[in-house]
Every structure is written in C-alpha cells, then in structure tokens.
mmCIF file of C-alpha atoms in Angstrom:
data_model
loop_
_atom_site.group_PDB
_atom_site.id
_atom_site.type_symbol
_atom_site.label_atom_id
_atom_site.label_comp_id
_atom_site.label_asym_id
_atom_site.label_seq_id
_atom_site.Cartn_x
_atom_site.Cartn_y
_atom_site.Cartn_z
ATOM 1 C CA MET M 359 -20.006 -1.550 3.657
ATOM 2 C CA THR M 360 -18.705 -3.806 0.899
ATOM 3 C CA ASP M 361 -18.795 -7.501 1.695
ATOM 4 C CA PRO M 362 -15.193 -8.574 2.508
ATOM 5 C CA LEU M 363 -15.292 -11.315 -0.129
ATOM 6 C CA HIS M 364 -16.558 -8.912 -2.779
ATOM 7 C CA ALA M 365 -13.867 -6.399 -1.820
ATOM 8 C CA GLU M 366 -11.237 -9.121 -2.232
ATOM 9 C CA LEU M 367 -12.641 -10.153 -5.611
ATOM 10 C CA LEU M 368 -12.741 -6.534 -6.795
ATOM 11 C CA GLU M 369 -9.145 -5.877 -5.828
ATOM 12 C CA LEU M 370 -7.976 -9.055 -7.539
ATOM 13 C CA ALA M 371 -10.024 -8.372 -10.676
ATOM 14 C CA ARG M 372 -8.695 -4.834 -10.887
ATOM 15 C CA GLU M 373 -5.088 -5.940 -10.456
ATOM 16 C CA ALA M 374 -5.470 -8.679 -13.077
ATOM 17 C CA ALA M 375 -7.176 -6.349 -15.571
ATOM 18 C CA LEU M 376 -4.557 -3.629 -15.178
ATOM 19 C CA ARG M 377 -1.671 -6.074 -15.518
ATOM 20 C CA ALA M 378 -3.203 -7.709 -18.584
ATOM 21 C CA GLY M 379 -3.945 -4.301 -20.083
ATOM 22 C CA ALA M 380 -0.339 -3.218 -19.582
ATOM 23 C CA LEU M 381 0.892 -6.434 -21.194
ATOM 24 C CA LEU M 382 -1.331 -5.872 -24.206
ATOM 25 C CA ARG M 383 -0.526 -2.175 -24.509
ATOM 26 C CA ASP M 384 3.243 -2.400 -24.003
ATOM 27 C CA GLY M 385 3.858 -5.812 -25.517
ATOM 28 C CA ARG M 386 2.022 -5.449 -28.797
ATOM 29 C CA PRO M 387 4.486 -6.576 -31.472
ATOM 30 C CA ALA M 388 4.720 -4.679 -34.719
ATOM 31 C CA ASP M 389 4.235 -7.923 -36.653
ATOM 32 C CA LEU M 390 1.357 -9.165 -34.513
ATOM 33 C CA ALA M 391 0.533 -12.722 -35.523
ATOM 34 C CA VAL M 392 -2.854 -14.386 -35.798
ATOM 35 C CA ALA M 393 -2.752 -17.582 -33.750
ATOM 36 C CA ARG M 394 -5.971 -19.074 -35.118
ATOM 37 C CA THR M 395 -9.496 -18.148 -36.155
ATOM 38 C CA LYS M 396 -12.657 -18.548 -34.108
ATOM 39 C CA SER M 397 -16.010 -18.589 -35.891
ATOM 40 C CA SER M 398 -14.830 -17.437 -39.319
ATOM 41 C CA PRO M 399 -11.620 -16.445 -41.142
ATOM 42 C CA ILE M 400 -12.078 -12.795 -40.112
ATOM 43 C CA ASP M 401 -12.750 -13.576 -36.407
ATOM 44 C CA VAL M 402 -9.264 -13.918 -35.042
ATOM 45 C CA VAL M 403 -7.372 -14.827 -31.925
ATOM 46 C CA THR M 404 -3.972 -13.244 -31.506
ATOM 47 C CA GLU M 405 -1.015 -14.550 -29.584
ATOM 48 C CA MET M 406 -1.589 -11.627 -27.220
ATOM 49 C CA ASP M 407 -5.147 -12.755 -26.350
ATOM 50 C CA ILE M 408 -3.726 -16.058 -25.214
ATOM 51 C CA ALA M 409 -0.886 -14.506 -23.231
ATOM 52 C CA ALA M 410 -3.259 -12.065 -21.493
ATOM 53 C CA GLU M 411 -5.664 -14.811 -20.463
ATOM 54 C CA LYS M 412 -2.798 -16.876 -19.036
ATOM 55 C CA LEU M 413 -1.581 -13.876 -17.037
ATOM 56 C CA ILE M 414 -5.067 -13.345 -15.597
ATOM 57 C CA THR M 415 -5.780 -16.963 -14.709
ATOM 58 C CA ASP M 416 -2.315 -17.495 -13.230
ATOM 59 C CA LEU M 417 -2.633 -14.411 -11.023
ATOM 60 C CA ILE M 418 -6.113 -15.289 -9.784
ATOM 61 C CA SER M 419 -5.228 -18.956 -9.208
ATOM 62 C CA GLU M 420 -2.220 -17.928 -7.147
ATOM 63 C CA HIS M 421 -4.514 -16.078 -4.722
ATOM 64 C CA ARG M 422 -7.679 -18.204 -5.036
ATOM 65 C CA PRO M 423 -6.798 -21.717 -6.180
ATOM 66 C CA ASP M 424 -10.287 -23.135 -5.586
ATOM 67 C CA ASP M 425 -12.170 -20.752 -7.897
ATOM 68 C CA GLY M 426 -13.512 -21.703 -11.317
ATOM 69 C CA PHE M 427 -12.928 -20.041 -14.687
ATOM 70 C CA LEU M 428 -14.718 -19.378 -17.945
ATOM 71 C CA GLY M 429 -12.463 -17.635 -20.450
ATOM 72 C CA GLU M 430 -12.827 -16.760 -24.110
ATOM 73 C CA GLU M 431 -9.513 -18.320 -25.033
ATOM 74 C CA GLY M 432 -10.217 -21.671 -23.408
ATOM 75 C CA ALA M 433 -9.865 -21.316 -19.641
ATOM 76 C CA SER M 434 -12.523 -23.590 -18.158
ATOM 77 C CA SER M 435 -12.779 -25.179 -14.730
ATOM 78 C CA GLU M 436 -15.595 -25.728 -12.252
ATOM 79 C CA GLY M 437 -13.829 -24.831 -9.024
ATOM 80 C CA THR M 438 -15.097 -25.694 -5.544
ATOM 81 C CA SER M 439 -15.430 -22.283 -3.850
ATOM 82 C CA GLY M 440 -18.696 -21.076 -5.417
ATOM 83 C CA VAL M 441 -16.797 -18.300 -7.215
ATOM 84 C CA ARG M 442 -16.252 -18.353 -10.977
ATOM 85 C CA TRP M 443 -14.279 -15.829 -13.009
ATOM 86 C CA VAL M 444 -15.631 -14.910 -16.453
ATOM 87 C CA ILE M 445 -12.816 -13.456 -18.532
ATOM 88 C CA ASP M 446 -12.397 -11.774 -21.892
ATOM 89 C CA PRO M 447 -8.676 -10.999 -21.979
ATOM 90 C CA LEU M 448 -8.972 -8.866 -25.113
ATOM 91 C CA ASP M 449 -12.407 -7.669 -26.154
ATOM 92 C CA GLY M 450 -12.024 -5.930 -29.491
ATOM 93 C CA THR M 451 -9.337 -8.146 -30.993
ATOM 94 C CA VAL M 452 -9.725 -6.793 -34.528
ATOM 95 C CA ASN M 453 -9.391 -3.219 -33.241
ATOM 96 C CA TYR M 454 -6.224 -4.315 -31.442
ATOM 97 C CA LEU M 455 -4.843 -5.959 -34.584
ATOM 98 C CA TYR M 456 -5.397 -2.757 -36.563
ATOM 99 C CA GLY M 457 -3.988 -0.462 -33.897
ATOM 100 C CA LEU M 458 -7.342 1.096 -33.023
ATOM 101 C CA PRO M 459 -7.772 2.184 -29.377
ATOM 102 C CA THR M 460 -11.185 0.665 -28.637
ATOM 103 C CA TRP M 461 -10.286 -2.620 -26.966
ATOM 104 C CA SER M 462 -10.494 -3.738 -23.373
ATOM 105 C CA VAL M 463 -9.852 -6.361 -20.729
ATOM 106 C CA SER M 464 -13.073 -7.600 -19.104
ATOM 107 C CA ILE M 465 -13.168 -9.603 -15.864
ATOM 108 C CA ALA M 466 -16.311 -10.556 -13.927
ATOM 109 C CA ALA M 467 -16.597 -12.603 -10.740
ATOM 110 C CA GLU M 468 -19.693 -14.689 -10.122
ATOM 111 C CA GLN M 469 -20.741 -15.982 -6.718
ATOM 112 C CA ASP M 470 -23.170 -18.897 -6.791
ATOM 113 C CA GLY M 471 -24.098 -18.015 -10.376
ATOM 114 C CA GLU M 472 -24.712 -14.280 -9.863
ATOM 115 C CA THR M 473 -22.282 -11.605 -11.047
ATOM 116 C CA VAL M 474 -21.045 -9.681 -8.008
ATOM 117 C CA VAL M 475 -17.944 -7.891 -9.362
ATOM 118 C CA GLY M 476 -17.069 -6.483 -12.767
ATOM 119 C CA VAL M 477 -13.954 -4.698 -14.011
ATOM 120 C CA VAL M 478 -13.284 -3.382 -17.517
ATOM 121 C CA ALA M 479 -9.905 -1.793 -18.259
ATOM 122 C CA ILE M 480 -9.505 0.285 -21.436
ATOM 123 C CA PRO M 481 -5.744 0.932 -21.512
ATOM 124 C CA LEU M 482 -5.488 3.301 -24.482
ATOM 125 C CA ARG M 483 -8.182 5.548 -22.999
ATOM 126 C CA GLY M 484 -6.625 5.409 -19.545
ATOM 127 C CA GLU M 485 -9.943 4.298 -18.036
ATOM 128 C CA THR M 486 -10.817 1.475 -15.658
ATOM 129 C CA PHE M 487 -14.470 0.847 -14.865
ATOM 130 C CA HIS M 488 -15.688 -1.274 -11.979
ATOM 131 C CA ALA M 489 -18.805 -2.256 -10.103
ATOM 132 C CA VAL M 490 -19.729 -4.341 -7.087
ATOM 133 C CA ARG M 491 -23.322 -5.547 -6.853
ATOM 134 C CA GLY M 492 -25.315 -3.046 -4.840
ATOM 135 C CA GLU M 493 -22.411 -0.580 -4.588
ATOM 136 C CA GLY M 494 -22.803 1.463 -7.784
ATOM 137 C CA ALA M 495 -20.607 1.761 -10.874
ATOM 138 C CA TRP M 496 -17.393 3.736 -11.030
ATOM 139 C CA GLU M 497 -14.672 4.930 -13.390
ATOM 140 C CA GLY M 498 -11.769 5.476 -11.055
ATOM 141 C CA GLU M 499 -13.148 7.643 -8.245
ATOM 142 C CA ARG M 500 -16.054 8.967 -10.331
ATOM 143 C CA ARG M 501 -19.446 7.434 -9.687
ATOM 144 C CA LEU M 502 -21.315 6.740 -12.910
ATOM 145 C CA SER M 503 -24.904 7.391 -13.868
ATOM 146 C CA CYS M 504 -26.495 6.707 -17.230
ATOM 147 C CA ARG M 505 -28.071 9.552 -19.198
ATOM 148 C CA PRO M 506 -31.634 10.799 -18.734
ATOM 149 C CA ALA M 507 -33.747 8.918 -21.245
ATOM 150 C CA PRO M 508 -34.558 10.747 -24.495
ATOM 151 C CA PRO M 509 -37.385 9.728 -26.828
ATOM 152 C CA LEU M 510 -36.306 6.707 -28.864
ATOM 153 C CA ASP M 511 -35.991 8.778 -32.037
ATOM 154 C CA GLN M 512 -33.339 10.880 -30.262
ATOM 155 C CA ALA M 513 -31.429 7.925 -28.788
ATOM 156 C CA LEU M 514 -27.837 7.161 -29.735
ATOM 157 C CA VAL M 515 -27.526 3.369 -29.832
ATOM 158 C CA SER M 516 -24.475 1.178 -30.321
ATOM 159 C CA THR M 517 -24.343 -2.344 -31.729
ATOM 160 C CA GLY M 518 -21.950 -4.942 -33.072
ATOM 161 C CA PHE M 519 -21.919 -7.376 -35.962
ATOM 162 C CA ASN M 520 -21.150 -11.077 -36.005
ATOM 163 C CA TYR M 521 -18.193 -12.419 -37.974
ATOM 164 C CA VAL M 522 -20.258 -15.122 -39.722
ATOM 165 C CA LEU M 523 -21.449 -13.773 -43.093
ATOM 166 C CA GLU M 524 -25.023 -15.070 -42.909
ATOM 167 C CA VAL M 525 -25.523 -13.613 -39.437
ATOM 168 C CA ARG M 526 -23.959 -10.275 -40.376
ATOM 169 C CA THR M 527 -26.252 -9.998 -43.374
ATOM 170 C CA HIS M 528 -29.385 -10.275 -41.251
ATOM 171 C CA GLN M 529 -27.939 -7.914 -38.652
ATOM 172 C CA ALA M 530 -27.359 -5.345 -41.388
ATOM 173 C CA GLU M 531 -31.001 -5.686 -42.457
ATOM 174 C CA VAL M 532 -32.144 -5.080 -38.874
ATOM 175 C CA ALA M 533 -29.864 -2.040 -38.547
ATOM 176 C CA GLN M 534 -31.138 -0.626 -41.841
ATOM 177 C CA LYS M 535 -34.710 -0.695 -40.499
ATOM 178 C CA LEU M 536 -33.654 0.595 -37.084
ATOM 179 C CA ILE M 537 -31.567 3.612 -38.132
ATOM 180 C CA PRO M 538 -34.504 5.807 -39.261
ATOM 181 C CA GLN M 539 -36.122 5.330 -35.836
ATOM 182 C CA LEU M 540 -33.092 6.471 -33.799
ATOM 183 C CA ARG M 541 -30.783 9.469 -33.586
ATOM 184 C CA ASP M 542 -28.016 7.256 -34.984
ATOM 185 C CA ILE M 543 -26.159 3.979 -34.564
ATOM 186 C CA ARG M 544 -22.529 3.488 -33.539
ATOM 187 C CA ARG M 545 -20.328 0.406 -33.961
ATOM 188 C CA GLY M 546 -17.314 0.507 -31.640
ATOM 189 C CA GLY M 547 -16.014 -3.058 -31.853
ATOM 190 C CA SER M 548 -15.908 -3.948 -28.143
ATOM 191 C CA ALA M 549 -19.094 -4.899 -26.306
ATOM 192 C CA ALA M 550 -17.451 -4.296 -22.931
ATOM 193 C CA VAL M 551 -16.434 -0.754 -23.915
ATOM 194 C CA ASP M 552 -19.913 0.004 -25.265
ATOM 195 C CA LEU M 553 -21.542 -1.118 -22.010
ATOM 196 C CA CYS M 554 -19.173 1.036 -19.971
ATOM 197 C CA ASP M 555 -19.779 4.010 -22.255
ATOM 198 C CA LEU M 556 -23.509 3.589 -21.714
ATOM 199 C CA ALA M 557 -22.910 3.522 -17.944
ATOM 200 C CA ALA M 558 -20.872 6.735 -18.278
ATOM 201 C CA GLY M 559 -23.643 8.567 -20.151
ATOM 202 C CA ARG M 560 -22.013 8.399 -23.583
ATOM 203 C CA LEU M 561 -24.726 6.224 -25.158
ATOM 204 C CA ASP M 562 -28.464 5.786 -24.665
ATOM 205 C CA GLY M 563 -28.731 2.154 -25.725
ATOM 206 C CA TYR M 564 -26.926 -0.918 -26.949
ATOM 207 C CA TYR M 565 -27.930 -4.212 -28.523
ATOM 208 C CA GLU M 566 -26.186 -7.163 -30.094
ATOM 209 C CA ARG M 567 -26.870 -10.736 -31.123
ATOM 210 C CA GLY M 568 -24.316 -13.505 -30.609
ATOM 211 C CA LEU M 569 -22.552 -12.338 -27.442
ATOM 212 C CA ASN M 570 -21.065 -14.848 -25.023
ATOM 213 C CA ALA M 571 -20.994 -14.596 -21.230
ATOM 214 C CA TRP M 572 -17.442 -13.208 -21.244
ATOM 215 C CA ASP M 573 -18.438 -10.422 -23.651
ATOM 216 C CA PHE M 574 -21.065 -8.886 -21.366
ATOM 217 C CA GLY M 575 -20.362 -10.330 -17.891
ATOM 218 C CA ALA M 576 -18.550 -7.341 -16.389
ATOM 219 C CA GLY M 577 -20.139 -4.659 -18.581
ATOM 220 C CA ASP M 578 -23.680 -5.811 -17.808
ATOM 221 C CA LEU M 579 -23.104 -5.352 -14.066
ATOM 222 C CA ILE M 580 -21.427 -1.965 -14.579
ATOM 223 C CA ALA M 581 -24.334 -0.749 -16.726
ATOM 224 C CA ARG M 582 -26.955 -1.972 -14.235
ATOM 225 C CA GLU M 583 -25.159 -0.397 -11.290
ATOM 226 C CA ALA M 584 -25.144 2.902 -13.215
ATOM 227 C CA GLY M 585 -28.932 2.724 -13.489
ATOM 228 C CA ALA M 586 -29.372 1.082 -16.901
ATOM 229 C CA LEU M 587 -31.756 -1.778 -17.614
ATOM 230 C CA THR M 588 -30.463 -4.946 -19.264
ATOM 231 C CA GLY M 589 -32.068 -8.002 -20.789
ATOM 232 C CA GLY M 590 -32.490 -10.183 -23.829
ATOM 233 C CA ARG M 591 -35.790 -10.830 -25.558
ATOM 234 C CA PRO M 592 -38.773 -9.645 -23.464
ATOM 235 C CA GLY M 593 -38.728 -11.484 -20.143
ATOM 236 C CA GLU M 594 -35.224 -12.886 -20.635
ATOM 237 C CA ARG M 595 -31.804 -12.037 -19.271
ATOM 238 C CA PRO M 596 -28.984 -11.080 -21.667
ATOM 239 C CA ASN M 597 -27.936 -14.126 -23.664
ATOM 240 C CA ARG M 598 -26.476 -15.265 -26.938
ATOM 241 C CA ASP M 599 -29.748 -14.737 -28.816
ATOM 242 C CA LEU M 600 -29.908 -11.066 -27.892
ATOM 243 C CA THR M 601 -28.449 -8.590 -25.420
ATOM 244 C CA VAL M 602 -30.265 -5.269 -24.969
ATOM 245 C CA VAL M 603 -29.145 -2.489 -22.631
ATOM 246 C CA GLY M 604 -30.588 0.973 -22.263
ATOM 247 C CA THR M 605 -31.341 3.881 -20.029
ATOM 248 C CA PRO M 606 -34.764 3.668 -18.360
ATOM 249 C CA GLY M 607 -37.204 4.919 -20.965
ATOM 250 C CA VAL M 608 -35.074 3.720 -23.889
ATOM 251 C CA PHE M 609 -34.696 0.072 -22.884
ATOM 252 C CA GLU M 610 -38.286 -1.120 -23.272
ATOM 253 C CA PRO M 611 -39.148 0.601 -26.597
ATOM 254 C CA LEU M 612 -35.785 -0.497 -28.024
ATOM 255 C CA GLN M 613 -36.342 -4.055 -26.829
ATOM 256 C CA ARG M 614 -39.863 -4.141 -28.342
ATOM 257 C CA LEU M 615 -38.620 -2.757 -31.634
ATOM 258 C CA LEU M 616 -35.797 -5.303 -31.824
ATOM 259 C CA GLU M 617 -38.292 -8.068 -31.098
ATOM 260 C CA ASP M 618 -40.543 -6.882 -33.911
ATOM 261 C CA LEU M 619 -37.569 -6.668 -36.296
ATOM 262 C CA GLY M 620 -36.429 -10.202 -35.479
ATOM 263 C CA ALA M 621 -33.030 -9.109 -34.154
ATOM 264 C CA TRP M 622 -32.880 -12.297 -32.071
ATOM 265 C CA HIS M 623 -32.615 -14.717 -35.012
ATOM 266 C CA ASP M 624 -30.509 -15.135 -38.147
#
C-alpha cells in the first residue's frame, strides 16, 4: 500500500505537471521571446519557463503551504514540513524554442532529503511517467522495466552537452573516444526525457556532466524504480560533476569508462 503522504504528493505532482504541460503546449506563442540567458548566450530561459514554474508553485502552495521549493527558474524556500519540491518547469528549453517535441515538465518531491515521488510529463508525446519510492515506475497504467543489459559495445547510450563552450569542447572529446566502444550515442536535449526513455527500455545508458538537482530529480527515481542503477563518479550519487544511469550490466562498465576518460571534469 502506498503511504498516504506519498499518494498525496504523487497526485499533486501529476496534476501540476499535466497543467504546466498543457500551458506550455497550448500557450506557446509563435513569436516566443527569450526572457534572459542562463550560463551562456545560447542557454536560454523563455517567458513560458517562468509562467510554468509559477503555475506549479502556486498550485502546490495552495494545497501544501508549508512545503519548500527548489526550482530552475528561481523558486527557492526552505519550508517547515520536511517536504521539498524540486521542479524543472521546462526541461529541453531549446527544443521547445525550435518547435521540437522532446521537452518535458519534471517534478520531484523529497521527504527529509530523499526523493519519494517523481513525475515527468512529455506533452507532445502524450506520455506521463511517474514513480513512488518502492512502488515501481509507470507510464500511465504500464509498469516499466529497463532493458536486459547488452555488452557495452552493443549499448545505446544518450548524453547531453553543456552550453558553456569550454565545457562542451571537453565533452565532445569524451564522446569522440566513447563512440567506438558503444553501439551509438544519442543526444535528445532533455535529461528528464532520456531518463524516462531508459526506464521504458528505449536506451541502455545515459551520462551527462553539469546537471542540477531539478534536471535529474524525478527521472533518477523513475529510472531506479524501473530497475536501472544510477550514480556519479564511482561511489558517489548523481551530482553536478557527473550523472551516470544504466541497466544492470551496463552501468558499471560505462561508469568506469567515463571515469577513465575524465568525463567528470572540464
């Protein structure tokens, strides 16, 4: 039986993600404006990111006024309930700007520092993924399970690239050395979508440097509940230096290879 609190958090996260996804899907203006840049001139925040985050935080605060927030677009509060919401209102902003379908709304709920609920809505694919700690991972009513592990040289692995030129350059060097040792590499543009695709058996592995908590909060739980392993550098949890996710059998050799290639530094 799902813990009543976790069931409440899941329902609220799902409602917020679906509402924000509908706002982004249906409200995207033809002349979409860039509100400001983040880390570099090509890393952008749109007016829709900001509107979606406000919708999410307003909805959650209405139901749970004592919870805390950590949001990509600036939402930050400690809260007093022991629950904190980690929100990426639009993961895949550049895809969204260009009219590409691979973008998502990612909402995770932490209880006493541990992620207990994760929801990722992908509006243009008509998919909503969710997980509750200990309850498995789901897309709608379909329970998810990651793929059986192939040998590393037959693994399909996704990654992402930082917007800062110096970081991207090193990441490209790592990818160049990695490609001959894998089936192939994909670059989708949304970490949350990649993690859900891995949970659904569409990828064998994923890695990226430079992710923030809101990028992988929900997707990390969904992947783990589907049977994947997640981490950072050997012995570490996913973090900004490196996030590695893989099916059992792919995770450890991929993690070791990334360590040897220096994927965790610029």
